[in-house]
Amino acid sequence: MVIATILIITASSCCTPDVHYEPVELAKPAEPFLPAIKADDTACLSRATFAAFVARERLYKNYAEECIAIIDANNLGIPKDAQ
């Protein structure tokens, strides 16, 4: 009985199905509409605050471009018929 159980367990462990991973295309989000800011609206800001604001916007833009590049790089390896 023990031998039969061992044989059944051994035989069934060889019959596991192959795992196949399919790449999924990542969708790019739509670019948001960014309203323009007039110079008069920023006149009340100190130079340090304005510089911090500009640096923040630049970092945010660089981050968004990097995210889009990652999505594009991921989608490069996906066959066209899988999309």
Short mmCIF file of C-alpha atoms in Angstrom, two decimals:
data_model
loop_
_atom_site.label_atom_id
_atom_site.label_comp_id
_atom_site.label_asym_id
_atom_site.label_seq_id
_atom_site.Cartn_x
_atom_site.Cartn_y
_atom_site.Cartn_z
CA MET A 1 0.00 0.00 0.00
CA VAL A 2 2.81 2.41 0.89
CA ILE A 3 4.68 1.53 -2.29
CA ALA A 4 1.56 2.13 -4.39
CA THR A 5 1.04 5.54 -2.75
CA ILE A 6 4.65 6.51 -3.39
CA LEU A 7 4.36 5.42 -7.04
CA ILE A 8 1.15 7.42 -7.52
CA ILE A 9 2.66 10.55 -5.96
CA THR A 10 5.85 10.18 -8.01
CA ALA A 11 3.97 9.58 -11.26
CA SER A 12 1.56 12.45 -10.74
CA SER A 13 4.34 14.94 -9.97
CA CYS A 14 5.75 14.46 -13.47
CA CYS A 15 2.49 15.51 -15.09
CA THR A 16 2.44 19.14 -14.05
CA PRO A 17 1.47 21.47 -16.89
CA ASP A 18 4.00 23.86 -18.36
CA VAL A 19 3.66 27.42 -17.15
CA HIS A 20 3.60 29.93 -19.99
CA TYR A 21 3.68 33.66 -19.31
CA GLU A 22 2.20 36.04 -21.85
CA PRO A 23 3.43 39.65 -21.87
CA VAL A 24 0.69 42.21 -21.53
CA GLU A 25 0.82 45.51 -23.34
CA LEU A 26 0.81 48.44 -20.96
CA ALA A 27 -1.40 51.34 -21.94
CA LYS A 28 0.00 54.84 -21.81
CA PRO A 29 -2.15 57.32 -19.92
CA ALA A 30 -3.29 60.39 -21.79
CA GLU A 31 -1.17 63.45 -21.20
CA PRO A 32 -2.98 65.92 -18.98
CA PHE A 33 -3.80 69.43 -20.11
CA LEU A 34 -1.52 71.76 -18.18
CA PRO A 35 -2.81 75.32 -18.03
CA ALA A 36 -0.33 78.09 -18.70
CA ILE A 37 0.75 80.25 -15.79
CA LYS A 38 1.15 83.95 -16.51
CA ALA A 39 4.14 85.89 -15.24
CA ASP A 40 1.82 88.23 -13.34
CA ASP A 41 0.52 85.26 -11.34
CA THR A 42 4.02 84.39 -10.15
CA ALA A 43 5.09 87.95 -9.36
CA CYS A 44 4.05 87.55 -5.73
CA LEU A 45 6.44 84.60 -5.24
CA SER A 46 9.91 85.09 -3.84
CA ARG A 47 12.85 84.07 -6.03
CA ALA A 48 13.47 81.01 -3.85
CA THR A 49 9.84 79.90 -4.04
CA PHE A 50 9.74 80.44 -7.81
CA ALA A 51 12.99 78.49 -8.26
CA ALA A 52 11.59 75.65 -6.14
CA PHE A 53 8.40 75.70 -8.21
CA VAL A 54 10.33 75.51 -11.49
CA ALA A 55 12.58 72.73 -10.16
CA ARG A 56 9.52 70.79 -8.99
CA GLU A 57 7.87 71.08 -12.40
CA ARG A 58 11.07 69.98 -14.14
CA LEU A 59 11.43 66.94 -11.87
CA TYR A 60 7.78 66.02 -12.43
CA LYS A 61 8.20 66.28 -16.21
CA ASN A 62 11.37 64.14 -16.13
CA TYR A 63 9.58 61.54 -14.01
CA ALA A 64 6.65 61.39 -16.44
CA GLU A 65 9.01 61.01 -19.42
CA GLU A 66 10.85 58.20 -17.63
CA CYS A 67 7.57 56.40 -16.92
CA ILE A 68 6.57 56.67 -20.59
CA ALA A 69 10.00 55.33 -21.62
CA ILE A 70 9.55 52.33 -19.31
CA ILE A 71 6.12 51.61 -20.78
CA ASP A 72 7.50 51.90 -24.33
CA ALA A 73 10.42 49.59 -23.48
CA ASN A 74 8.02 47.03 -22.02
CA ASN A 75 5.82 47.13 -25.11
CA LEU A 76 8.78 46.68 -27.49
CA GLY A 77 9.11 42.96 -26.75
CA ILE A 78 5.44 42.15 -27.30
CA PRO A 79 4.58 40.60 -30.67
CA LYS A 80 2.10 42.68 -32.68
CA ASP A 81 -0.39 39.79 -32.91
CA ALA A 82 -0.53 39.57 -29.09
CA GLN A 83 -1.68 43.17 -28.72
#
